[in-house]
């Protein structure tokens, strides 16, 4: 029997998201999520997708750590005949947030690779430790199975130095590995490829601006299939206005908060990462709620929306300049795929750049990649649903079969 199944694990500090896929037809066999690991109120939600139905099962009650979480997931999978001991399981694909400059592509994990991911913890203190835990627990469960790391940063390693370096003292930057790494790379890679497909072209033939607008948000400029610039930097704080993150600001705001407002570094970190962006501007980070409030004439929600759109437009303009020629702008992730009002506003007034949105096409909802620009528009505007788990599974499967 050939092994064609891939388990995709996305381990966060207190959660594990997982999907089991069969790579013969990219079918999802099961999906699930363990939340609030380490608390009394942990929850495992497991949805088997074999056999037609999609009845979820929920386990509520304390799950002490990631090891207990993965064991519980393995038990749930086994109940559906999808156990991790199956010879059909080919590999586990792990989402790893930070691969630094070392990892430019998916990598089979051995002790050296794991040590390097650990060495990158100082530049990704919130993410890499959880990813490492997920890897170690999966290794312990199936020591014989290839474990593959798929890095959020890898797609951006093609950025030229002119885009990747901050204009600070080179020696200091190098000593502390300070540069722009970019994130959401699996999504930018997948969506830019799918956009080329939608245009009936090879990725090498097109230049695409990808706008990944979820709770976290980032833009990228993809030239002939390779990333040449992206809006997130050393950490996912830089760039667009996000659900709870500020995105770009004058770095002197930080000195000001420290000196004048007497805030500690940790307090400023929390302010900019968790209490800023849309939540800081209007108290809500869900675009559904923000647009609903705008409909009721809420001025605060309107201003937050306008700030969000203003930043987005600046990046579309900047990346049009970086790319020289733009073939498509692709909207993706929760906001990009669902919020027609955001897409319309982001493109409004950019006719000189060749951009326009057809109101009727923009209003259509769907799960498939689709064009929303009028036929006359020089640049295609597209909605392209992202699928990071499928991308991780595809890259993992390709690697173990190469
Ligand atoms: P992440 O993976 O970063 O947590 P997602 O890509 O799932 O985020 O996006 C989540 C966000 O998408 C929500 O916070 C909300 O703002 C937005 N969103 C989801 N559905 C809709 C919708 N129907 N209309 C507008 N915005 C939506």
Short mmCIF file of N, CA and C in Angstrom, two decimals, residues 268-356:
data_model
loop_
_atom_site.label_atom_id
_atom_site.label_comp_id
_atom_site.label_asym_id
_atom_site.label_seq_id
_atom_site.Cartn_x
_atom_site.Cartn_y
_atom_site.Cartn_z
N UNK A 268 4.33 48.20 25.93
CA UNK A 268 4.26 48.74 24.57
C UNK A 268 4.04 47.59 23.57
N UNK A 269 4.74 46.49 23.81
CA UNK A 269 4.59 45.30 22.97
C UNK A 269 3.11 44.87 22.94
N UNK A 270 2.52 44.78 24.13
CA UNK A 270 1.11 44.37 24.23
C UNK A 270 0.20 45.40 23.54
N UNK A 271 0.50 46.67 23.77
CA UNK A 271 -0.32 47.73 23.15
C UNK A 271 -0.33 47.59 21.63
N UNK A 272 0.87 47.44 21.05
CA UNK A 272 0.97 47.45 19.59
C UNK A 272 0.52 46.14 18.94
N UNK A 273 0.70 45.02 19.66
CA UNK A 273 0.33 43.72 19.07
C UNK A 273 -1.10 43.31 19.37
N UNK A 274 -1.59 43.70 20.56
CA UNK A 274 -2.90 43.16 20.99
C UNK A 274 -4.00 44.20 21.14
N UNK A 275 -3.61 45.46 21.33
CA UNK A 275 -4.66 46.46 21.63
C UNK A 275 -4.70 47.58 20.59
N UNK A 276 -4.11 47.33 19.44
CA UNK A 276 -4.07 48.37 18.40
C UNK A 276 -4.87 47.90 17.19
N UNK A 277 -4.49 48.37 16.02
CA UNK A 277 -5.23 47.98 14.81
C UNK A 277 -6.70 48.34 14.97
N UNK A 278 -7.57 47.54 14.39
CA UNK A 278 -9.00 47.85 14.39
C UNK A 278 -9.57 47.87 15.81
N UNK A 279 -9.08 46.97 16.66
CA UNK A 279 -9.59 46.92 18.04
C UNK A 279 -9.24 48.21 18.78
N UNK A 280 -8.03 48.70 18.55
CA UNK A 280 -7.62 49.94 19.21
C UNK A 280 -8.37 51.15 18.66
N UNK A 281 -8.66 51.10 17.37
CA UNK A 281 -9.29 52.25 16.72
C UNK A 281 -10.79 52.34 17.01
N UNK A 282 -11.44 51.15 17.11
CA UNK A 282 -12.91 51.23 17.27
C UNK A 282 -13.49 50.20 18.22
N UNK A 283 -12.64 49.39 18.85
CA UNK A 283 -13.15 48.43 19.83
C UNK A 283 -13.56 47.09 19.25
N UNK A 284 -13.58 46.97 17.92
CA UNK A 284 -13.93 45.70 17.29
C UNK A 284 -12.85 45.29 16.31
N UNK A 285 -12.56 43.99 16.21
CA UNK A 285 -11.61 43.58 15.18
C UNK A 285 -12.27 42.71 14.11
N UNK A 286 -13.56 42.44 14.26
CA UNK A 286 -14.24 41.63 13.26
C UNK A 286 -14.85 42.56 12.21
N UNK A 287 -14.41 42.38 10.96
CA UNK A 287 -14.86 43.29 9.90
C UNK A 287 -16.37 43.24 9.70
N UNK A 288 -16.99 42.11 10.04
CA UNK A 288 -18.46 42.03 9.93
C UNK A 288 -19.12 43.05 10.86
N UNK A 289 -18.60 43.08 12.09
CA UNK A 289 -19.16 43.98 13.10
C UNK A 289 -18.86 45.44 12.72
N UNK A 290 -17.66 45.67 12.21
CA UNK A 290 -17.26 47.04 11.85
C UNK A 290 -18.15 47.58 10.71
N UNK A 291 -18.38 46.75 9.69
CA UNK A 291 -19.22 47.24 8.58
C UNK A 291 -20.68 47.36 9.02
N UNK A 292 -21.12 46.50 9.94
CA UNK A 292 -22.49 46.64 10.46
C UNK A 292 -22.64 47.97 11.19
N UNK A 293 -21.65 48.28 12.03
CA UNK A 293 -21.71 49.55 12.77
C UNK A 293 -21.66 50.75 11.82
N UNK A 294 -20.87 50.63 10.77
CA UNK A 294 -20.81 51.72 9.78
C UNK A 294 -22.17 51.94 9.16
N UNK A 295 -22.87 50.85 8.90
CA UNK A 295 -24.22 50.93 8.33
C UNK A 295 -25.18 51.68 9.23
N UNK A 296 -24.88 51.66 10.52
CA UNK A 296 -25.74 52.38 11.47
C UNK A 296 -25.25 53.81 11.71
N UNK A 297 -24.25 54.21 10.93
CA UNK A 297 -23.77 55.59 11.03
C UNK A 297 -22.73 55.80 12.13
N UNK A 298 -22.11 54.73 12.60
CA UNK A 298 -21.11 54.81 13.67
C UNK A 298 -19.82 55.45 13.14
N UNK A 299 -19.51 56.65 13.62
CA UNK A 299 -18.37 57.41 13.10
C UNK A 299 -17.02 56.77 13.44
N UNK A 300 -16.95 56.17 14.63
CA UNK A 300 -15.69 55.57 15.07
C UNK A 300 -15.34 54.36 14.19
N UNK A 301 -16.35 53.56 13.89
CA UNK A 301 -16.14 52.40 13.02
C UNK A 301 -15.77 52.88 11.62
N UNK A 302 -16.39 53.93 11.15
CA UNK A 302 -16.11 54.49 9.82
C UNK A 302 -14.66 54.96 9.72
N UNK A 303 -14.20 55.66 10.76
CA UNK A 303 -12.83 56.16 10.74
C UNK A 303 -11.83 55.00 10.74
N UNK A 304 -12.10 53.98 11.56
CA UNK A 304 -11.22 52.81 11.61
C UNK A 304 -11.14 52.16 10.23
N UNK A 305 -12.28 52.02 9.59
CA UNK A 305 -12.36 51.42 8.24
C UNK A 305 -11.55 52.26 7.26
N UNK A 306 -11.71 53.58 7.35
CA UNK A 306 -10.99 54.47 6.42
C UNK A 306 -9.47 54.37 6.61
N UNK A 307 -9.04 54.24 7.86
CA UNK A 307 -7.60 54.12 8.13
C UNK A 307 -7.09 52.79 7.55
N UNK A 308 -7.87 51.73 7.76
CA UNK A 308 -7.53 50.39 7.23
C UNK A 308 -7.37 50.45 5.71
N UNK A 309 -8.33 51.10 5.05
CA UNK A 309 -8.33 51.17 3.58
C UNK A 309 -7.19 52.07 3.07
N UNK A 310 -6.96 53.17 3.77
CA UNK A 310 -5.90 54.09 3.36
C UNK A 310 -4.55 53.35 3.31
N UNK A 311 -4.27 52.58 4.36
CA UNK A 311 -3.00 51.83 4.42
C UNK A 311 -2.93 50.79 3.29
N UNK A 312 -4.05 50.12 3.08
CA UNK A 312 -4.11 49.09 2.04
C UNK A 312 -3.81 49.69 0.66
N UNK A 313 -4.41 50.83 0.40
CA UNK A 313 -4.20 51.53 -0.88
C UNK A 313 -2.73 51.90 -1.04
N UNK A 314 -2.12 52.38 0.04
CA UNK A 314 -0.71 52.78 -0.05
C UNK A 314 0.14 51.58 -0.46
N UNK A 315 -0.18 50.40 0.08
CA UNK A 315 0.61 49.21 -0.28
C UNK A 315 0.34 48.77 -1.72
N UNK A 316 -0.91 48.91 -2.17
CA UNK A 316 -1.19 48.56 -3.57
C UNK A 316 -0.38 49.48 -4.49
N UNK A 317 -0.36 50.77 -4.15
CA UNK A 317 0.42 51.73 -4.95
C UNK A 317 1.90 51.42 -4.89
N UNK A 318 2.40 51.16 -3.70
CA UNK A 318 3.83 50.90 -3.53
C UNK A 318 4.24 49.64 -4.31
N UNK A 319 3.43 48.61 -4.22
CA UNK A 319 3.81 47.35 -4.89
C UNK A 319 3.60 47.42 -6.40
N UNK A 320 2.71 48.32 -6.84
CA UNK A 320 2.60 48.56 -8.29
C UNK A 320 3.92 49.15 -8.78
N UNK A 321 4.49 50.06 -7.98
CA UNK A 321 5.77 50.68 -8.33
C UNK A 321 6.90 49.65 -8.26
N UNK A 322 6.89 48.81 -7.23
CA UNK A 322 7.94 47.80 -7.08
C UNK A 322 7.92 46.80 -8.24
N UNK A 323 6.70 46.44 -8.67
CA UNK A 323 6.59 45.42 -9.72
C UNK A 323 6.75 46.01 -11.13
N UNK A 324 6.44 47.30 -11.28
CA UNK A 324 6.51 47.90 -12.62
C UNK A 324 5.29 47.55 -13.44
N UNK A 325 5.06 46.27 -13.65
CA UNK A 325 3.84 45.84 -14.36
C UNK A 325 3.08 44.91 -13.42
N UNK A 326 1.79 45.19 -13.23
CA UNK A 326 0.96 44.32 -12.38
C UNK A 326 -0.08 43.64 -13.26
N UNK A 327 -0.16 42.31 -13.16
CA UNK A 327 -1.18 41.58 -13.92
C UNK A 327 -2.43 41.33 -13.09
N UNK A 328 -2.25 41.17 -11.77
CA UNK A 328 -3.42 40.89 -10.95
C UNK A 328 -3.20 41.33 -9.51
N UNK A 329 -4.31 41.71 -8.88
CA UNK A 329 -4.34 41.95 -7.43
C UNK A 329 -5.29 40.90 -6.87
N UNK A 330 -4.82 40.10 -5.92
CA UNK A 330 -5.64 39.01 -5.38
C UNK A 330 -5.96 39.25 -3.91
N UNK A 331 -7.23 39.20 -3.58
CA UNK A 331 -7.68 39.34 -2.19
C UNK A 331 -7.88 37.95 -1.60
N UNK A 332 -7.38 37.75 -0.37
CA UNK A 332 -7.57 36.43 0.26
C UNK A 332 -7.69 36.56 1.78
N UNK A 333 -7.97 35.42 2.43
CA UNK A 333 -8.17 35.27 3.89
C UNK A 333 -9.52 35.87 4.31
N UNK A 334 -9.84 35.74 5.60
CA UNK A 334 -11.19 36.04 6.11
C UNK A 334 -11.79 37.33 5.59
N UNK A 335 -11.07 38.43 5.70
CA UNK A 335 -11.58 39.73 5.24
C UNK A 335 -11.54 39.79 3.71
N UNK A 336 -10.41 39.44 3.14
CA UNK A 336 -10.24 39.54 1.68
C UNK A 336 -11.23 38.70 0.91
N UNK A 337 -11.56 37.51 1.45
CA UNK A 337 -12.47 36.61 0.75
C UNK A 337 -13.94 36.99 0.94
N UNK A 338 -14.23 37.65 2.08
CA UNK A 338 -15.64 37.86 2.44
C UNK A 338 -16.13 39.30 2.42
N UNK A 339 -15.24 40.25 2.66
CA UNK A 339 -15.70 41.63 2.83
C UNK A 339 -15.66 42.39 1.50
N UNK A 340 -16.78 42.35 0.77
CA UNK A 340 -16.87 43.03 -0.52
C UNK A 340 -16.62 44.53 -0.36
N UNK A 341 -17.05 45.09 0.77
CA UNK A 341 -16.89 46.53 1.00
C UNK A 341 -15.41 46.91 1.08
N UNK A 342 -14.61 46.05 1.67
CA UNK A 342 -13.16 46.31 1.75
C UNK A 342 -12.55 46.27 0.36
N UNK A 343 -12.91 45.26 -0.42
CA UNK A 343 -12.34 45.15 -1.78
C UNK A 343 -12.71 46.36 -2.62
N UNK A 344 -13.98 46.75 -2.55
CA UNK A 344 -14.44 47.89 -3.34
C UNK A 344 -13.69 49.17 -2.95
N UNK A 345 -13.59 49.39 -1.64
CA UNK A 345 -12.97 50.63 -1.16
C UNK A 345 -11.46 50.65 -1.44
N UNK A 346 -10.83 49.49 -1.35
CA UNK A 346 -9.37 49.44 -1.54
C UNK A 346 -8.99 49.78 -2.97
N UNK A 347 -9.85 49.45 -3.91
CA UNK A 347 -9.53 49.63 -5.32
C UNK A 347 -10.10 50.95 -5.86
N UNK A 348 -11.06 51.53 -5.13
CA UNK A 348 -11.72 52.76 -5.61
C UNK A 348 -10.70 53.87 -5.85
N UNK A 349 -10.79 54.50 -7.00
CA UNK A 349 -9.92 55.63 -7.31
C UNK A 349 -8.57 55.21 -7.88
N UNK A 350 -8.34 53.92 -8.08
CA UNK A 350 -7.04 53.46 -8.60
C UNK A 350 -7.10 53.14 -10.09
N UNK A 351 -8.06 53.78 -10.79
CA UNK A 351 -8.22 53.52 -12.23
C UNK A 351 -6.93 53.82 -12.99
N UNK A 352 -6.21 54.85 -12.56
CA UNK A 352 -4.96 55.21 -13.25
C UNK A 352 -3.93 54.08 -13.17
N UNK A 353 -4.07 53.23 -12.15
CA UNK A 353 -3.17 52.08 -12.03
C UNK A 353 -3.72 50.87 -12.79
N UNK A 354 -4.86 51.08 -13.46
CA UNK A 354 -5.46 49.98 -14.24
C UNK A 354 -6.40 49.12 -13.43
N UNK A 355 -6.75 49.61 -12.23
CA UNK A 355 -7.57 48.78 -11.33
C UNK A 355 -9.01 49.25 -11.27
N UNK A 356 -9.93 48.27 -11.28
CA UNK A 356 -11.35 48.57 -11.10
C UNK A 356 -12.05 47.31 -10.63
#
